Tab-separated table of C-alpha atoms in Angstrom:
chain	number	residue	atom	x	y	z
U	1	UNK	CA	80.432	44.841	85.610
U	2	UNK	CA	82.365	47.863	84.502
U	3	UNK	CA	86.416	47.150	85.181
U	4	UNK	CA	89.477	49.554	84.807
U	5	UNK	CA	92.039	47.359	84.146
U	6	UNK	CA	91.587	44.705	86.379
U	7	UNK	CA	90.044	46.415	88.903
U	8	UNK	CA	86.082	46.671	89.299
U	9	UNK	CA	84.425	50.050	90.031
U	10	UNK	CA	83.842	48.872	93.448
U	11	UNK	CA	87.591	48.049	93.880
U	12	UNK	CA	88.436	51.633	92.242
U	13	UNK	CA	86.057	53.509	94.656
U	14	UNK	CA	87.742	51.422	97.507
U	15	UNK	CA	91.381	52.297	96.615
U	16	UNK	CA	90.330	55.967	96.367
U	17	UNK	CA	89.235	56.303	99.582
U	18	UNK	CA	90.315	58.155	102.384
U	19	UNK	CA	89.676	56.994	105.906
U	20	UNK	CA	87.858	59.468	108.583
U	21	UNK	CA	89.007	61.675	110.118
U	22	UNK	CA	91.728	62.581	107.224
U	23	UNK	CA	88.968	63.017	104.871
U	24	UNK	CA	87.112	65.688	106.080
U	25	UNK	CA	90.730	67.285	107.210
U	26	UNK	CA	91.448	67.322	103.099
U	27	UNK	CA	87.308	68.136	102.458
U	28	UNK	CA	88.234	71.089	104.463
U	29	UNK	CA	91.775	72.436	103.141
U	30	UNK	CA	90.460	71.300	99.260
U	31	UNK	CA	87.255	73.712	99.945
U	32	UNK	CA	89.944	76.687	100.964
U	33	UNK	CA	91.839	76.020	98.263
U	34	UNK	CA	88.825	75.805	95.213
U	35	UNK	CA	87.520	78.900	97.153
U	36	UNK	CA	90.350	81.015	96.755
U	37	UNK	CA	90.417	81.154	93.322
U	38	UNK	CA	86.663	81.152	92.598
U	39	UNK	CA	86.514	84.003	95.231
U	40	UNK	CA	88.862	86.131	93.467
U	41	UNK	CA	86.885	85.389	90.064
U	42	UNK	CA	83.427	86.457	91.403
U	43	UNK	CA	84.818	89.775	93.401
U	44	UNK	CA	86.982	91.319	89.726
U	45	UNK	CA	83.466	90.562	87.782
U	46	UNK	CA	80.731	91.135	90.242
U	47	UNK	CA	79.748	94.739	91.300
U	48	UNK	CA	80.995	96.107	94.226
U	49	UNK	CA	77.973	96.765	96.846
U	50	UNK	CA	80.586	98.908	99.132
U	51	UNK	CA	78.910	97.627	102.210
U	52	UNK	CA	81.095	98.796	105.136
U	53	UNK	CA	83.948	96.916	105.962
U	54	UNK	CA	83.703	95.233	102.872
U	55	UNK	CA	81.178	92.775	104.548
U	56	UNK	CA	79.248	91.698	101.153
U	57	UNK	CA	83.057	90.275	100.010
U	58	UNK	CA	83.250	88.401	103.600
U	59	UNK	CA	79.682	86.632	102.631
U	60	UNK	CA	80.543	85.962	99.383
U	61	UNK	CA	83.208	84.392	100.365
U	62	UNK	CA	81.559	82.249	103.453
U	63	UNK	CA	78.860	81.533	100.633
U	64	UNK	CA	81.325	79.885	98.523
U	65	UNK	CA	83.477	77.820	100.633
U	66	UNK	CA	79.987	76.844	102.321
U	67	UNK	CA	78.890	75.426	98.784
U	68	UNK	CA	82.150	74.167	97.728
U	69	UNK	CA	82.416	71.945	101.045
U	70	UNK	CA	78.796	70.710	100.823
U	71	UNK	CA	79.759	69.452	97.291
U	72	UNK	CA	82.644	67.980	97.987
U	73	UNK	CA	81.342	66.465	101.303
U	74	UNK	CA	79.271	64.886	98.776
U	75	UNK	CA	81.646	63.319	96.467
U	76	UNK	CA	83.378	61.933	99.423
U	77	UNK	CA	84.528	59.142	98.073
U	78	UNK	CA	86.208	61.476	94.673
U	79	UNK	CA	88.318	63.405	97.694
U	80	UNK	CA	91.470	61.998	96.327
U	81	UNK	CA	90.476	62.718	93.117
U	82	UNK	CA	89.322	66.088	93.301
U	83	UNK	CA	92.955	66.468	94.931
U	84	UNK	CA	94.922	65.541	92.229
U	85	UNK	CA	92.684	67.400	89.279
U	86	UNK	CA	93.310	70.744	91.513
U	87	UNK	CA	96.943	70.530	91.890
U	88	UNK	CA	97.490	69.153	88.228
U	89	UNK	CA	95.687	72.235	87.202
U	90	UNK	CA	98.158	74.825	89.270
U	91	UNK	CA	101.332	72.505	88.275
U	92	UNK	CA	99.822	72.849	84.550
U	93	UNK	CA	99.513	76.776	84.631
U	94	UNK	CA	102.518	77.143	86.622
U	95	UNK	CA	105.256	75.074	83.924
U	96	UNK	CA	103.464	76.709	81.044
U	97	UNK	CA	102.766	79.989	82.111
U	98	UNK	CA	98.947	79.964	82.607
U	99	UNK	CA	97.317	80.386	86.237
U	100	UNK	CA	99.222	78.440	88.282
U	101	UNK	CA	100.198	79.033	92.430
U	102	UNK	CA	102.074	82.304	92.435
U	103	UNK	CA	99.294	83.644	90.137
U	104	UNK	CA	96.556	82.109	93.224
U	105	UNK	CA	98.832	84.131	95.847
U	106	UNK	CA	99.387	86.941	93.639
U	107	UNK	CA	95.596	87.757	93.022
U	108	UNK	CA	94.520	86.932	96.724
U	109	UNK	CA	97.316	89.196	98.071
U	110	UNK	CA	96.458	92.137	95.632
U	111	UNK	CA	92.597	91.663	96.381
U	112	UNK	CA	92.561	91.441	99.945
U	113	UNK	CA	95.079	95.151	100.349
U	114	UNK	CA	92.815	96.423	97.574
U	115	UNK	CA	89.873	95.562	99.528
U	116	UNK	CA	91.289	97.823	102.475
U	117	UNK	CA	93.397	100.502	100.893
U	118	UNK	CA	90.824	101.584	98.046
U	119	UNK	CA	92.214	104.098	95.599
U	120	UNK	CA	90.162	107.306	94.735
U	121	UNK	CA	88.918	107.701	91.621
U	122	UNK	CA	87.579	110.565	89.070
U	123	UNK	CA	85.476	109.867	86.413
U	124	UNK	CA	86.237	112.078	82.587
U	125	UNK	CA	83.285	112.961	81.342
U	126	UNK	CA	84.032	112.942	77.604
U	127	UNK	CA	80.938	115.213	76.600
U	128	UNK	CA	82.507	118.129	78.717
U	129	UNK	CA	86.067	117.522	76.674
U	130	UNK	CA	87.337	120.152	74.304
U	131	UNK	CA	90.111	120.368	71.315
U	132	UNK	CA	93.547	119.582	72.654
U	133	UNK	CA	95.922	122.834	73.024
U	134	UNK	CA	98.511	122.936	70.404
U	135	UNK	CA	97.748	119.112	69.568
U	136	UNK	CA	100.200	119.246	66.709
U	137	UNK	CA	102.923	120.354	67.951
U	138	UNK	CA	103.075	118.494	71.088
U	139	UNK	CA	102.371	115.216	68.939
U	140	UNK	CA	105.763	116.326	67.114
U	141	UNK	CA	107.883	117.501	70.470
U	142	UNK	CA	106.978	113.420	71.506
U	143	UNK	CA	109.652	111.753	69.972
U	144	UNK	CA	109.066	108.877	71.717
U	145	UNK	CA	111.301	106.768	68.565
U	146	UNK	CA	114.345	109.185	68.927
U	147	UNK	CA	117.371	106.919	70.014
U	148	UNK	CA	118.338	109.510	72.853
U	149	UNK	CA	114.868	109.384	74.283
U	150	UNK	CA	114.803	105.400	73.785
U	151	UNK	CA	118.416	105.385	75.965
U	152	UNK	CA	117.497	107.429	78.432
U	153	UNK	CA	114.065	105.633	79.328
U	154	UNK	CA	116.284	102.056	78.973
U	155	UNK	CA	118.937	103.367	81.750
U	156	UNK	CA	115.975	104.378	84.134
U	157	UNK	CA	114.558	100.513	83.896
U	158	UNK	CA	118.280	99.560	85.138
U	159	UNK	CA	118.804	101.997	87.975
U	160	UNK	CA	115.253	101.552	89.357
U	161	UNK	CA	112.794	98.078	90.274
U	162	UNK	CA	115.119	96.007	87.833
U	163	UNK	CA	115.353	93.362	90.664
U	164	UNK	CA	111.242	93.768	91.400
U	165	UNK	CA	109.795	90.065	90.634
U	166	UNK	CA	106.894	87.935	91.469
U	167	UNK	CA	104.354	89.664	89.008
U	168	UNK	CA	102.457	88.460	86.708
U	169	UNK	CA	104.164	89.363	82.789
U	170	UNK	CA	101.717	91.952	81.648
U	171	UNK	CA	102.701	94.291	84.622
U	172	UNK	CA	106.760	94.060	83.766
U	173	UNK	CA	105.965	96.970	81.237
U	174	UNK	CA	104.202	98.927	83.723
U	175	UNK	CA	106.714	98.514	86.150
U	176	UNK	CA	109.580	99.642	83.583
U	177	UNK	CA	107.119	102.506	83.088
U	178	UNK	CA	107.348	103.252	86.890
U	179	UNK	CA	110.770	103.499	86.612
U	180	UNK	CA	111.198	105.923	83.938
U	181	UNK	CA	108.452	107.888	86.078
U	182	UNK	CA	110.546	107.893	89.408
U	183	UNK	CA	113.896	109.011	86.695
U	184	UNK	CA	112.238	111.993	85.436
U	185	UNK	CA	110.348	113.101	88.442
U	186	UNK	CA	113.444	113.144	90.653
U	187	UNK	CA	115.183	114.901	88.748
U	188	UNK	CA	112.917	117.678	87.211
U	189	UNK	CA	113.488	121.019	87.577
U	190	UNK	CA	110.470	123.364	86.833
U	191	UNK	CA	111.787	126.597	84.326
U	192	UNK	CA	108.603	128.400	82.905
U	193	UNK	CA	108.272	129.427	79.414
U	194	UNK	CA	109.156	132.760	78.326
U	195	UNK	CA	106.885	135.577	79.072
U	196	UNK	CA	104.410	136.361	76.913
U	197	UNK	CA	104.748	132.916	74.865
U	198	UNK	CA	103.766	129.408	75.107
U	199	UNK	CA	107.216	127.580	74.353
U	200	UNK	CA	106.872	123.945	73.348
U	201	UNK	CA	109.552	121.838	74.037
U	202	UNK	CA	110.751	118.733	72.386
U	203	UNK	CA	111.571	115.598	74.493
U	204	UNK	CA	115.106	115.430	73.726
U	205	UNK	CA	115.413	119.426	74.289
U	206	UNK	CA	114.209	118.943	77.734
U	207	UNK	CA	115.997	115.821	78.055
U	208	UNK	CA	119.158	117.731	78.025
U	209	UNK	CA	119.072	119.052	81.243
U	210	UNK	CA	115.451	118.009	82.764
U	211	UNK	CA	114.446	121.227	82.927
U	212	UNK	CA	110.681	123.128	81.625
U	213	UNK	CA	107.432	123.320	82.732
U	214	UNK	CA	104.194	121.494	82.946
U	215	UNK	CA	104.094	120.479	78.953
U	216	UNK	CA	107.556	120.079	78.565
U	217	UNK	CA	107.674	117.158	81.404
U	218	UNK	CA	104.262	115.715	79.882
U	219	UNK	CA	105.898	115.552	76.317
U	220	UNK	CA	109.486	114.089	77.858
U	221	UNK	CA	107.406	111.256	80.286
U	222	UNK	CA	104.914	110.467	77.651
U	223	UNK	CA	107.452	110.127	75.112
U	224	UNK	CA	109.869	107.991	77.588
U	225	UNK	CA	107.143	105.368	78.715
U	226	UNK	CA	105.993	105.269	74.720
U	227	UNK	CA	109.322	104.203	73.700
U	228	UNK	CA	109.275	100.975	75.797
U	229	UNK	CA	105.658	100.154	75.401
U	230	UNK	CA	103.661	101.949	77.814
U	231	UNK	CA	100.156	103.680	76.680
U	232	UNK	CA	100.518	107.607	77.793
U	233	UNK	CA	98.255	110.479	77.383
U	234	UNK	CA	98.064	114.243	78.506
U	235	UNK	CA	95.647	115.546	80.120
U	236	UNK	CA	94.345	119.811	79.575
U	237	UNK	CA	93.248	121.566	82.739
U	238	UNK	CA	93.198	124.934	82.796
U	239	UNK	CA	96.307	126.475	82.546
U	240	UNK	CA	98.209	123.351	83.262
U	241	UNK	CA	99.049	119.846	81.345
U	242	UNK	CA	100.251	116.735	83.260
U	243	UNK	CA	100.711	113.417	81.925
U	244	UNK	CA	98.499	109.675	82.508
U	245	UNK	CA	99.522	105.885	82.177
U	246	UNK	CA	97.157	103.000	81.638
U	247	UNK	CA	97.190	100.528	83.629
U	248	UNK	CA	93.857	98.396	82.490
U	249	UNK	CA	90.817	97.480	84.763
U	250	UNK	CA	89.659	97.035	87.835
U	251	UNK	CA	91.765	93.917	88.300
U	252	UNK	CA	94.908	95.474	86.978
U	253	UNK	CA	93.917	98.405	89.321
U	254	UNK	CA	94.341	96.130	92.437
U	255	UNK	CA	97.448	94.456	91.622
U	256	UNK	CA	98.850	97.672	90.174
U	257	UNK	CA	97.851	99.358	93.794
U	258	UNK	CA	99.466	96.535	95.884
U	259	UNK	CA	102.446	97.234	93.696
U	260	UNK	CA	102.699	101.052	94.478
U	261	UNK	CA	101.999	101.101	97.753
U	262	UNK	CA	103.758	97.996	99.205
U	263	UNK	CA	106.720	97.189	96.799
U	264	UNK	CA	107.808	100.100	94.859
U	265	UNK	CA	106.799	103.183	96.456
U	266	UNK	CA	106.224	102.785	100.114
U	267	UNK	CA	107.409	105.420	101.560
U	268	UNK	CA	106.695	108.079	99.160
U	269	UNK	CA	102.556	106.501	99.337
U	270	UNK	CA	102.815	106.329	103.276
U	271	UNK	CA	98.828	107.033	104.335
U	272	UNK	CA	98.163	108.689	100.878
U	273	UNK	CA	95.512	107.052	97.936
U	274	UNK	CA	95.911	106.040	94.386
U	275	UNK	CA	94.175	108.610	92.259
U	276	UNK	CA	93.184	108.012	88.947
U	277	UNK	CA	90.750	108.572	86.188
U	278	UNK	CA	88.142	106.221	84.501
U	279	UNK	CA	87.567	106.846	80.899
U	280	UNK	CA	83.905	106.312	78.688
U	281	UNK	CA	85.588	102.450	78.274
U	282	UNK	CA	86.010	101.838	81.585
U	283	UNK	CA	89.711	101.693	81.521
U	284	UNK	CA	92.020	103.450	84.580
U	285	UNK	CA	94.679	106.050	84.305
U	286	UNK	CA	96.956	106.872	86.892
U	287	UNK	CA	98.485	110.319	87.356
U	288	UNK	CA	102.404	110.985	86.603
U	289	UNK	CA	102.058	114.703	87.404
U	290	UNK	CA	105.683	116.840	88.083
U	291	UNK	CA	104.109	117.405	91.028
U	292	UNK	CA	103.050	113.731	92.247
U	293	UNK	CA	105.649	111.602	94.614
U	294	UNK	CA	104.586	108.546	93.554
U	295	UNK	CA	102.614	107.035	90.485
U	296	UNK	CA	98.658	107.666	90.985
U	297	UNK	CA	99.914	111.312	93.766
U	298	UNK	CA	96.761	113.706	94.261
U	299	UNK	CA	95.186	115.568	90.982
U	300	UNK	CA	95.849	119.569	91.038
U	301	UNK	CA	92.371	120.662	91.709
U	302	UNK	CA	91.301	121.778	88.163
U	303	UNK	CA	88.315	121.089	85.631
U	304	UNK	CA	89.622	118.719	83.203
U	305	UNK	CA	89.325	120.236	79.537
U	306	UNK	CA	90.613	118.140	77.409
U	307	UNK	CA	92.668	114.730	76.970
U	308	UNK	CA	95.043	113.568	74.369
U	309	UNK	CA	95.775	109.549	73.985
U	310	UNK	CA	98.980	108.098	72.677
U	311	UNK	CA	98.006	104.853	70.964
């Protein structure tokens, strides 16, 4: 007879278990809470059907908790058990910094606004893309190491969302980024070039009184977000330049979205869309345009020409 400690199995299986009706009460609440992570899993890696009101998301969901309960209506008698493991696992990820509860509610909460407020995207398509404008020059006007432009993007991530919390560590950059973003556009007062020339502006020229046109505020707000460790790049239309942040994938596009619209910027993003770009990789870039309100504001209507990345 197989004995843990001195206990026999049968004696084991007998202290484990849970009386009716409080078992299927926990069967019921465990199957919610394996679901909700398992859910969230399946809908950032499986394709998106768009059925209307995202109705292949509410079966998928009703599919899983359906399984998960007939399983663990199975192992009845491992209720506690199966208890225990699940909450060791949360406590685990949330002391050490892995996936632990506020990452569950994070994820759920960011999912379930995504899945009614979707963004609107625009595809690149590289093949179309042509030699970047006076590529040179602009990649010497971003002086994304100059101490003045380093300063000025560090006092924008104290005056704005310094106090913003709850998200997970890889979006703290992207929020800093937000803030140097709501700095500059606030402030920025368009001065067009001189006639008959295309004037290229350094960032700490412009910096000085945050003042130019469409190149001059890409150069300043890509320099700005490089200098604390945001990814920028420009983007060529005709006749106009604006500047792009990543943010990641579709994943980081949902929290990122939540973030916007509900925490950082909701009244500037009050009935309005993300807009954003997908690249040949598959990654998203939202718009910082002069003329956008909010991180991810509406495109100026022009054929995109040409793109230039800041590693």
């Amino acid at each position: 007879m197989i004995k843990f400690g001195n206990l026999s199995y049968q004696q084991l299986k007998e202290k484990i278990r849970i009386d009716s009706p409080w078992d299927s009460i926990i069967i019921f609440i465990l199957s919610l809470l394996f679901t909700i992570p398992i859910f969230i899993i399946c809908h950032q890696n499986l394709i998106d059907i768009k059925w209307s009101l995202q109705l292949d998301r509410i079966f998928l969901f009703l599919l899983i908790i359906f399984l998960i309960h007939f399983i663990l209506k199975k192992l009845r008698k491992l209720t506690l058990i199966s208890v225990v493991l699940y909450f060791l696992f949360l406590i685990f990820g949330t002391v050490f910094g892995g996936y632990g509860f506020n990452s569950v509610f994070e994820d759920y909460r960011s999912m379930v606004y995504a899945m009614s407020d979707n963004p609107y995207p625009q595809d690149i398509i590289v093949s179309k893309l042509l030699p970047f404008p006076n590529k040179y020059k602009i990649l010497n006007a971003i002086e994304y190491d100059n101490p003045k432009v380093r300063s000025f993007s560090i006092m924008a991530t104290n005056k704005h969302f310094k106090e913003v919390k709850g998200f997970k560590n890889e979006y703290f950059t992207i929020i800093q980024c937000f803030a140097v973003f709501k700095e500059i556009n606030s402030r920025w007062h368009y001065v067009s070039d001189p006639k008959g020339s295309d004037y290229i502006a350094t960032a700490t020229e412009s910096l000085e009184y945050l003042s130019g046109d469409c190149d001059d505020h890409s150069i300043l707000m890509a320099a700005c977000i490089r200098s604390i460790g945001g990814t920028p790049r420009l983007i060529h239309t005709k006749g106009h330049i604006y500047p792009e942040i990543y943010i990641g994938n579709k994943t980081d596009l949902e929290a990122i979205n939540y973030l916007i619209k509900k925490v950082l910027f909701p009244r500037e993003t009050m009935n309005n869309s993300l807009h954003y770009h997908i690249d040949e990789r598959g990654d998203i870039w939202l718009n910082l345009d002069y003329t956008a309100k909010f991180p991810g504001g509406p495109f100026m209507s022009e054929e995109i020409l040409g793109a230039l990345t800041l590693e």
